[in-house]
XYZ file of C-alpha atoms in Angstrom:
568
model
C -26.495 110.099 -4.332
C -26.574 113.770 -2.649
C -25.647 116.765 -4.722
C -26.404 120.315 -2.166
C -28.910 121.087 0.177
C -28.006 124.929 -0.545
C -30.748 127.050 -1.216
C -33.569 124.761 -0.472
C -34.382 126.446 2.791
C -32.458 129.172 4.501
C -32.501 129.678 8.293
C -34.765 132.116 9.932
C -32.860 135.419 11.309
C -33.438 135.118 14.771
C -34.349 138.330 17.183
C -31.695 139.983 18.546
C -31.304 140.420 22.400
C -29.337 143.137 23.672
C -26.390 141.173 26.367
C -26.547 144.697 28.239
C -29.888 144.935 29.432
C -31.893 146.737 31.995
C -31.013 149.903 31.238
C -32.003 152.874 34.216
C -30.672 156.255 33.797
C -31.105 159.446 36.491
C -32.540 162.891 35.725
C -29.403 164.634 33.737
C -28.547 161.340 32.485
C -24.927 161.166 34.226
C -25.840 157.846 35.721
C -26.547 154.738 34.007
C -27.664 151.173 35.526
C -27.915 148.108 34.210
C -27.103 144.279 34.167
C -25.570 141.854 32.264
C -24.206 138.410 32.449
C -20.877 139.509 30.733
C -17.518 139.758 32.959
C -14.985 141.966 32.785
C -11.852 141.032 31.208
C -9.654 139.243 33.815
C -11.276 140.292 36.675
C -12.812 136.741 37.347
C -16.660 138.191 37.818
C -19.187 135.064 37.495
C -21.030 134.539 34.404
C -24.029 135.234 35.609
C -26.411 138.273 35.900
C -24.844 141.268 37.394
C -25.594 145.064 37.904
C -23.308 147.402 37.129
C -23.171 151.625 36.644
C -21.552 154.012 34.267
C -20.520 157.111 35.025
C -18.072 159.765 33.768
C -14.989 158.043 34.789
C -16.057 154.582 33.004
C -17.638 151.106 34.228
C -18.020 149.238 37.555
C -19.782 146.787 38.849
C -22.067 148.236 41.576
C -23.869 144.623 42.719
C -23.368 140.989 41.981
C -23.922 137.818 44.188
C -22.343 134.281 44.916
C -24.445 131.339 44.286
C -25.598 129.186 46.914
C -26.536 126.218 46.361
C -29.194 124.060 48.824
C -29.400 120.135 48.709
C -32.534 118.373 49.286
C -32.584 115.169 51.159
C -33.118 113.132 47.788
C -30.100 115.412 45.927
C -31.936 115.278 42.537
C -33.576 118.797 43.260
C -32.359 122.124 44.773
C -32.890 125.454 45.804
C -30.581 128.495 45.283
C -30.237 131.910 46.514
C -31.124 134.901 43.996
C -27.978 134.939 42.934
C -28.480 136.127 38.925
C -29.823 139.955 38.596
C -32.114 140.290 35.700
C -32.772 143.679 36.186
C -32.310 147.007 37.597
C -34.408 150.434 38.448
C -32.797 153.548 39.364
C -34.554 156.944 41.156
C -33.064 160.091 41.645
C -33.444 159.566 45.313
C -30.181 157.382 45.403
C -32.747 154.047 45.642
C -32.231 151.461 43.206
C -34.456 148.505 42.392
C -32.895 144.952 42.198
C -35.014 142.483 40.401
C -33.205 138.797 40.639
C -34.075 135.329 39.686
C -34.210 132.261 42.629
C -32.863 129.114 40.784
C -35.575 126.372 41.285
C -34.617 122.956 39.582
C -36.688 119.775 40.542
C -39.489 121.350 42.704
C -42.575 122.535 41.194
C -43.651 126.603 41.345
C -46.143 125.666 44.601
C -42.750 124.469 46.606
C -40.395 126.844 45.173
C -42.840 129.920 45.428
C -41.748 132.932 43.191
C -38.883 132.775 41.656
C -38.539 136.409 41.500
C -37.368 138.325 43.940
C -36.780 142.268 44.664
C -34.510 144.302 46.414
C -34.576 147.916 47.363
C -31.201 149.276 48.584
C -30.579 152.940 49.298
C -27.155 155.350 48.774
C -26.013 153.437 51.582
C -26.613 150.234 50.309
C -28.707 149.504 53.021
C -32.160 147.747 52.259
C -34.966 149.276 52.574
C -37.588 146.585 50.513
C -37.566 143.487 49.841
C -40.013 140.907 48.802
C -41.187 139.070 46.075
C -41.310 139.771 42.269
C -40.005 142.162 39.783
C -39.562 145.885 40.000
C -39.459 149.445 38.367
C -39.039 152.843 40.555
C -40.579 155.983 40.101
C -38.140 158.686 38.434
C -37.936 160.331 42.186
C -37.432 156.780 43.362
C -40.102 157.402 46.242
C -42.824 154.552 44.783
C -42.469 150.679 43.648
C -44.478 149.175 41.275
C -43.634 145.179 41.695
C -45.754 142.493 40.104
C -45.585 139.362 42.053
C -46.138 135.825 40.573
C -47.395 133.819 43.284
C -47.857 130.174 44.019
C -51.285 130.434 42.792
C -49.357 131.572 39.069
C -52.476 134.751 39.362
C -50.118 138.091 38.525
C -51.046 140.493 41.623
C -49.550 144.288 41.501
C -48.083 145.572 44.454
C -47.079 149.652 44.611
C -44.909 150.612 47.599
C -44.786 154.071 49.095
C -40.640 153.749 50.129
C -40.466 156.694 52.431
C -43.753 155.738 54.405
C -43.409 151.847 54.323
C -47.284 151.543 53.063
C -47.632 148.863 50.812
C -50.998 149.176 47.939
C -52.173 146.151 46.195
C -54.469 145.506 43.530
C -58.333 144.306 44.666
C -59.782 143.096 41.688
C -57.402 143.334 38.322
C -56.051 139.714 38.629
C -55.509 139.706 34.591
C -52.313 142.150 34.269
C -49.321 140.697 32.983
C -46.549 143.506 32.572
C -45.518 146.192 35.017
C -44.614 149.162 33.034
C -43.896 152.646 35.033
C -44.950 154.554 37.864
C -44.998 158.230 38.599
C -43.827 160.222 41.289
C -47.140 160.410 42.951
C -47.556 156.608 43.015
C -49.742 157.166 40.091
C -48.872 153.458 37.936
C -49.881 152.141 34.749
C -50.107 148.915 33.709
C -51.469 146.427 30.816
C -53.550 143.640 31.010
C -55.920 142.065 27.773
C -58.330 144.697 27.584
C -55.739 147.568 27.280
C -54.426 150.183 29.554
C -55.262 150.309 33.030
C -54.615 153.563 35.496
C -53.873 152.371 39.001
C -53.346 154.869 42.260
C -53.156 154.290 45.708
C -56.085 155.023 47.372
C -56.598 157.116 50.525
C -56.720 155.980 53.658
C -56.294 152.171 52.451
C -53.855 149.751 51.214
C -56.210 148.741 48.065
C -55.394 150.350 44.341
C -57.953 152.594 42.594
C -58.126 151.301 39.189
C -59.777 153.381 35.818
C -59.156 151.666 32.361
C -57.581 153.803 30.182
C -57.335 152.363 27.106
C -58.766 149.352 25.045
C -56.783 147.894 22.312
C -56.545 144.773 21.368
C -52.943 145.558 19.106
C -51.507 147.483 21.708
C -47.365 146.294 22.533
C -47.784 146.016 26.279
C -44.187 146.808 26.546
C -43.900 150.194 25.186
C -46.417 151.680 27.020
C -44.598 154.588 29.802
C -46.114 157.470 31.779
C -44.515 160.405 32.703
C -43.161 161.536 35.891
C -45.978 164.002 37.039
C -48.895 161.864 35.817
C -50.082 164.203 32.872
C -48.984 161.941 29.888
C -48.997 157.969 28.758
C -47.067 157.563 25.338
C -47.692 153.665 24.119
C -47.329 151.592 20.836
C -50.038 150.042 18.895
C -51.248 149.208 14.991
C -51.615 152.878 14.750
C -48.076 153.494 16.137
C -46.217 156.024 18.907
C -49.374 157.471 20.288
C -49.451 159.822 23.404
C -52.553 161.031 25.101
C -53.065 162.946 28.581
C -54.247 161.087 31.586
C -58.127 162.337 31.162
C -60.962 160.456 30.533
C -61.807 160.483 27.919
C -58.372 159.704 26.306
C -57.371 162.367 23.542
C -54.440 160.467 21.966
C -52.538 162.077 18.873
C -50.304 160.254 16.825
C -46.396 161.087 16.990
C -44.922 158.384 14.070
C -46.485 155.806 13.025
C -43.269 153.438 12.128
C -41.552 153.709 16.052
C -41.198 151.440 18.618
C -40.084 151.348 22.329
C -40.784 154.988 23.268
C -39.585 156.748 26.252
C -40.878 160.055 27.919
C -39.198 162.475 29.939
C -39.985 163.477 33.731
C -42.355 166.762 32.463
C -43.603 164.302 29.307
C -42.471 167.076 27.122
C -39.836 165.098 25.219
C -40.165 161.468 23.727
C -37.400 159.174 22.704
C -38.157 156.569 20.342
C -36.345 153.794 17.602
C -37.478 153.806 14.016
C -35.985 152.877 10.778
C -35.035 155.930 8.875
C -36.648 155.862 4.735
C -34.898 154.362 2.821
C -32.827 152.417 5.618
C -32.745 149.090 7.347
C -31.275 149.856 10.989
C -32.905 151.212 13.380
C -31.918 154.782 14.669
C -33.100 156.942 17.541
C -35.535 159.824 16.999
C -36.780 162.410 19.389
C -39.856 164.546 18.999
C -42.047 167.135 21.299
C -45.307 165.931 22.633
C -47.374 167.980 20.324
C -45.547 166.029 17.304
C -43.238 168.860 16.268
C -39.456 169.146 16.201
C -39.307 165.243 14.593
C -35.378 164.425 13.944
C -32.973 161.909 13.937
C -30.041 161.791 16.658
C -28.163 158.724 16.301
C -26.579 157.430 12.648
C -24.980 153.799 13.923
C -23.675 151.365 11.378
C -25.141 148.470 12.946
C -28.659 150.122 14.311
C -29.465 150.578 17.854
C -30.962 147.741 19.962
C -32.166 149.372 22.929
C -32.071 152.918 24.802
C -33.650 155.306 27.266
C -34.089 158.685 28.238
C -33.071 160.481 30.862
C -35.411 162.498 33.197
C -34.676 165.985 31.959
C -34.623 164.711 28.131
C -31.406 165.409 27.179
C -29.281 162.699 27.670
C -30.269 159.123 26.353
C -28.361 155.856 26.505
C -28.515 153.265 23.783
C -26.904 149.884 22.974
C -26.270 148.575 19.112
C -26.684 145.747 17.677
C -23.387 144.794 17.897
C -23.441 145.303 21.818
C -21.716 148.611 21.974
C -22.844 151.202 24.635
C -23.493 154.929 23.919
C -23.989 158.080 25.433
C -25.845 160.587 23.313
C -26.033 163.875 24.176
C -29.585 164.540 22.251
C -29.000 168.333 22.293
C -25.534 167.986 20.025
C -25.450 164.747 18.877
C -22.440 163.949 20.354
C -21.368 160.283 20.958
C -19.203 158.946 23.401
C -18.642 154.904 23.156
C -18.609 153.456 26.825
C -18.101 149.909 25.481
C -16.839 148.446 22.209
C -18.353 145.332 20.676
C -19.247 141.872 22.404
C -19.446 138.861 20.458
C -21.796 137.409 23.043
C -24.130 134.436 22.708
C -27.990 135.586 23.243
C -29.757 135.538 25.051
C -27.684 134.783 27.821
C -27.577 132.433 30.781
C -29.425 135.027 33.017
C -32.870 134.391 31.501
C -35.485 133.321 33.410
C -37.614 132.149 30.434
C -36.084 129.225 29.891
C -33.744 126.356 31.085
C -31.612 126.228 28.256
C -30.265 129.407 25.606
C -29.988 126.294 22.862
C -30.542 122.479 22.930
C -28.590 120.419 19.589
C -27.921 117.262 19.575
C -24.837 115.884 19.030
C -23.484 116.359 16.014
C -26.049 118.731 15.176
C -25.622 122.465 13.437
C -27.567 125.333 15.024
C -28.007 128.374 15.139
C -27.784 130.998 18.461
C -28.776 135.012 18.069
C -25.733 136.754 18.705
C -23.897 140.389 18.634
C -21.845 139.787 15.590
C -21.692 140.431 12.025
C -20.666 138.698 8.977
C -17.441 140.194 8.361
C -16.485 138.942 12.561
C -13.767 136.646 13.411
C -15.681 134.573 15.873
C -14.420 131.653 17.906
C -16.657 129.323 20.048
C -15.956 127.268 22.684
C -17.786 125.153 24.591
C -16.779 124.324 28.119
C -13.628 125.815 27.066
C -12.991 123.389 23.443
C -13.007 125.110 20.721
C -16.435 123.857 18.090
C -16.562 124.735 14.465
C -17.918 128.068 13.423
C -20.396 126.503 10.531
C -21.431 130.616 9.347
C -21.657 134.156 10.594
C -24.437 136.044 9.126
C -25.290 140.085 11.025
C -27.152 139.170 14.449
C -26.800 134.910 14.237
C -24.212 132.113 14.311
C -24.421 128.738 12.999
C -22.299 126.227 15.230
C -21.645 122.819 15.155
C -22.140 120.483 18.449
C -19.870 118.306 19.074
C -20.207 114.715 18.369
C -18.930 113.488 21.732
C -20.389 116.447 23.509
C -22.039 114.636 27.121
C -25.828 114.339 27.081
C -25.935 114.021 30.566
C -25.449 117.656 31.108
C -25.466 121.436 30.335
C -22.562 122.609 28.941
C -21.556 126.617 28.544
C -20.678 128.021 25.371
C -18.994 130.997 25.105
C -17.488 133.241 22.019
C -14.634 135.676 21.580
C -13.437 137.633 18.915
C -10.064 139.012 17.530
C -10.299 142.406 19.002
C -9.253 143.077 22.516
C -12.817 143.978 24.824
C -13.087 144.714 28.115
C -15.857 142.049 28.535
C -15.603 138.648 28.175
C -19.003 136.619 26.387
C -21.211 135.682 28.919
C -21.672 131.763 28.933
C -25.150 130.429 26.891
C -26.419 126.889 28.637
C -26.885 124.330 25.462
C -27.670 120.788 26.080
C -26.690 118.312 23.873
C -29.096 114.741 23.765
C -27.973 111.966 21.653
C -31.342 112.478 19.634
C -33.511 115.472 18.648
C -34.702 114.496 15.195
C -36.145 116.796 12.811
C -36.947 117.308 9.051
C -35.443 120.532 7.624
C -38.738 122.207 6.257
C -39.928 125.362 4.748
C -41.350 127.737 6.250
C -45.403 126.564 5.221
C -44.455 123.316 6.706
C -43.357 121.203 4.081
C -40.099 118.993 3.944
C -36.866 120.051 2.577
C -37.214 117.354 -0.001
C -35.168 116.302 -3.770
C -36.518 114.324 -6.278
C -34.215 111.008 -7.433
C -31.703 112.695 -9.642
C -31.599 116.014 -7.345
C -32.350 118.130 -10.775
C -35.692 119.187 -8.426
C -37.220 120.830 -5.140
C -40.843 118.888 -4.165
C -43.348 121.626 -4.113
C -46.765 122.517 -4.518
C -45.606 123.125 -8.128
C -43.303 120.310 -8.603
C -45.074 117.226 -6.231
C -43.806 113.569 -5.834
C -45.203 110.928 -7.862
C -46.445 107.536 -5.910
C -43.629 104.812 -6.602
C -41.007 107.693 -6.574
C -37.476 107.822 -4.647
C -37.223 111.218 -3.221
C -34.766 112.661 -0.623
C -35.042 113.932 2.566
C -32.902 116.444 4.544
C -32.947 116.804 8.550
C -30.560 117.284 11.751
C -30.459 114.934 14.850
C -31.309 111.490 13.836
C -28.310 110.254 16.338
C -24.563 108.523 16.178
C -23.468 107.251 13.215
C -21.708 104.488 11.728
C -18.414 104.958 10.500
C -18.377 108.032 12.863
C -17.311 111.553 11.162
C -15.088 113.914 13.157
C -16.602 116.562 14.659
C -16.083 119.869 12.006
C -15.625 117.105 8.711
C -18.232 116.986 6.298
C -19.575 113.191 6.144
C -17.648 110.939 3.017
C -19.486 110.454 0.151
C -17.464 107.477 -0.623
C -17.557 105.638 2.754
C -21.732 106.428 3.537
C -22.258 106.844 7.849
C -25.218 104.983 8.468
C -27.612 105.626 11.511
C -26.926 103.066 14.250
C -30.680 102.888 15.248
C -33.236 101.978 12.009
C -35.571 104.686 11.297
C -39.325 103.700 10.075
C -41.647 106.137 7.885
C -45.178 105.951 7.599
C -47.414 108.319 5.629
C -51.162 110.398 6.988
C -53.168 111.821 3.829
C -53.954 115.449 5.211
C -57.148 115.471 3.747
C -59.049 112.579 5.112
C -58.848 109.747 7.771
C -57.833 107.236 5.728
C -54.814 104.489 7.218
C -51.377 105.142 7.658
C -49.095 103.904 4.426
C -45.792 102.472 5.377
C -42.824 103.805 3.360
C -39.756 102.020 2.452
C -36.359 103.868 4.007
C -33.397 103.268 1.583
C -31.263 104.998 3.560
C -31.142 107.050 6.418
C -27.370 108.968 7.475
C -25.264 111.804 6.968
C -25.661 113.488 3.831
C -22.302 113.134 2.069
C -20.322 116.246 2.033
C -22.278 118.031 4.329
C -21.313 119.265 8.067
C -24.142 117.642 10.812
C -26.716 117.426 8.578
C -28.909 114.014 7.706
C -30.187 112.640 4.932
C -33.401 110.123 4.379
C -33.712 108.074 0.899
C -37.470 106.783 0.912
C -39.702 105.059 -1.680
C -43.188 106.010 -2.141
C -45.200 103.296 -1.846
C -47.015 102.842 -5.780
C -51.047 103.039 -3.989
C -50.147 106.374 -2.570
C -53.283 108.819 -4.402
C -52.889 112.362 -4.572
C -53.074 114.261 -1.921
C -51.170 116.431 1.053
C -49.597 113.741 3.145
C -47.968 114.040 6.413
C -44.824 112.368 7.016
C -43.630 110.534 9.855
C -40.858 109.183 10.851
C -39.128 107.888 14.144
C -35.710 106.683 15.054
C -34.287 105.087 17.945
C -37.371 106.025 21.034
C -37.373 109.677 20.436
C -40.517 110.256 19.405
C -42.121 111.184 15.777
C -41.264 113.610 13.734
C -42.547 114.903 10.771
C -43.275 117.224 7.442
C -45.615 117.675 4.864
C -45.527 115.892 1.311
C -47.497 117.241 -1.680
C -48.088 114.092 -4.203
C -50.029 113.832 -7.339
């Protein structure tokens, strides 16, 4: 009845996101911030966001925080301190930039206000800002640039003179959605739709000045930087690592057309960038002189590099891998020194404020999590604490297995570990496992994962379904099964496990309004031999004409679900 779903679809590679993150260095580079929800081995650190530095003598955690938790009278909804640091800015000045997230479950964004929040602490630890939003320091560490999300849900840009107290916010620019650096003179720059957009405080008031720089509508808002003296913005767009000096007009030149993420120094002499070398598939760092000369390479990692900056003077830059290690590169020499080794952690982790969950499957189900590994790791998974079947390892993802009897009523933390002794233990991912979450398998136009009777054929474009045909169908999270199957076994092909709750199919041609067509299910369970994975037997009712159809299904009350089915 089922042969192999092999090789009629493959999973997408999903982005990787580096689990140290955050990443502020000082001028000569001897310094380096950042946070991360990883702990260190044994030490008993929370699993949450933390910041911690690097200097000569190793790793330490610099800040982290307990979480509070606040009831409300009805105790469905609550309130918590900013207890998980997302991020961290450092100036030369000794003040560093805390940017945290406010846990908010139950209320909506008008009660809870911003759930952002910033402190500014100085060599004494002593704060000397605080307020809402997120925040990056000037290089001296004299100016803020926060961008505040308030109740409202308008972005507003704040910049903060530190050593005067004065506080500059934007009059008019109500579109900008990314902070993205500040000079020593206050001087900030910033993206919204239209492009680039110069702001500086203005004299004698507490508005911002504002001058568009730059229009382009395939500009990366995140790579744009400006140097420390206000002479030079470097940014990323369709044309690729441009620079230009703060004039009007713009005179941009064009310093590789292939790099992302760059990074200036202090005198905007030096830029850092990533870029695949020819010929290659990882990306490796690259440095090259503001007028375009002196292009070379300075970093030749295995496994690519995931994220790094530059320090003030330009000659020190710091850089994570793919495979979560941390580096020191000394751009001068070339010389590498490893500050931590790899991390088989989840991403992204727990600390993101993007989302409620890192993964929801339901139970039963096989999915697949970004994460620092490779295919040649020895990876175990556990969630809260059980180990769950390791289903594949590919380089940067990891297919898992929930487990069958995993509790739908709440979030559960999955963590990984690997054979090799670390230093850090993997930060916990939330996943949330519901009884239901059905879903065809389809390709990546849209179209269902299907087989023809005899499985000796993929349904295509080129090879369609014929009305009065039995065809099979392929999907995850159609709910418990009868007999059940152990969590990690591949489902009998002897003894079939039937859904408990019926499924019904109907069938939308694509191309007109015609009336739904109700479709016979044969069979709807696991697909025998296979680990989590579903399988749908249907016959096509004989009146169906040829066309693109739309298939939908629905089991139990969880809603439709559905693919696309050529027939002819």
């Amino acid at each position: 009845m089922f042969r192999s779903i092999a090789g009629m679809t493959a999973l997408s590679v999903l982005p990787l996101a580096a689990q140290f993150t955050s990443l502020s260095t000082n001028n000569d580079g001897s310094l380096l911030f950042f946070t991360t929800p990883l702990s260190q081995t044994g030490v008993g650190q929370p699993n949450f966001g933390k910041v911690f530095v690097v200097d000569s003598t190793g790793v330490r955690p610099w800040l982290l925080r307990t979480r509070l938790v606040d009831g409300n009278a009805t105790g469905n909804a609550y309130t918590t301190n900013a207890y998980n640091l997302v991020g961290v800015s450092a100036g030369d000045n000794s003040n560093v930039a805390v940017s945290s997230v406010i846990g908010c479950v139950g209320f909506s964004v008008t009660l809870c206000g911003s759930i952002n929040r910033t402190d500014v602490y100085n060599a004494n630890r002593e704060s000397v800002f605080s307020g809402e939003g997120t925040t990056v320091l000037s290089r001296n560490g004299n100016w803020a640039l926060v961008r505040k999300m308030p109740a409202d849900l308008i972005p507003q840009i704040v910049i903060v003179d530190l050593a005067r107290g004065q506080q500059y916010t934007t009059a008019s620019l109500r579109t900008l959605n990314a902070v993205q650096s500040i000079a020593d003179d206050g001087t900030a720059i910033v993206w919204r739709s239209a492009g680039l957009v110069i702001l500086r405080p203005a004299a004698g008031t507490q508005t911002l000045s504002s001058s568009i720089f730059l229009t382009s509508e395939t500009l990366v808002a995140d790579s744009a930087v400006i140097d420390a003296r206000a002479t030079s913005v470097v940014w990323r767009d369709a044309a690729g690592i441009q620079l230009s000096p703060v004039t009007t007009p713009f005179s941009p030149i064009i310093l590789d057309r292939n790099g992302t993420d760059p990074r200036i120094s202090a005198d905007g002499t030096v830029v850092l960038f990533r870029a695949k070398p020819q010929g290659e598939d990882d990306v490796q760092l690259f440095v090259i002189r503001a007028d375009g000369s002196a292009r070379r390479q300075v970093t030749d990692e295995p496994e690519g590099i995931q994220s790094a900056v530059l320090s003030g003077d330009g000659s020190i830059s710091w850089a994570v891998t793919n495979r979560g290690r941390l580096l020191r590169v000394e751009l001068r020499t070339g010389l590498v020194r490893e500050f931590t080794g790899r991390v088989p952690a989840a991403l992204p982790a727990s600390f993101s404020p993007d989302s409620k969950f890192g993964a929801v499957a339901a139970q039963g189900q096989p999915f697949t999590i970004a994460a620092s590994v490779t295919s040649t790791d020895a990876i175990e998974a556990r969630l809260d604490g059980f180990k769950i079947p390791v289903l594949a390892i590919g380089d940067g993802q990891l297919t898992l297995q929930m487990p069958w009897d995993a509790d739908s009523t709440r979030v559960h933390g999955l963590s990984l570990s690997g054979a090799a002794a670390n230093p850090w233990e993997g930060a916990s991912l939330a996943v949330f496992a519901p009884k239901y979450q059905p879903s065809f398998l389809r390709s990546a136009d849209g179209f269902a994962v299907a087989a023809t009777e005899k499985f000796d054929a993929v349904i295509s474009d080129a090879r369609p379904a014929h009305a009065g045909d039995i065809i099979h169908l392929f999907g995850t999270g159609f709910g418990p099964v009868t007999p059940a199957v152990a969590t990690g076994s591949p489902a009998s092909s002897v003894t079939l496990s039937r859904t408990d709750s019926p499924m019904s199919c109907v069938m939308h041609p694509n191309t007109n309004l015609d009336p739904a067509v109700a479709v016979t299910v044969l069979f709807a369970g696991l697909a025998p031999g296979t680990i989590g994975y579903y399988q749908v037997d249907l016959l096509l009712p004989k009146s169906l004409l040829a066309a693109l159809y739309e298939l939908s299904c629905q089991v139990s009350t969880s809603g439709l679900f559905a693919a696309l089915l050529p027939v002819q």
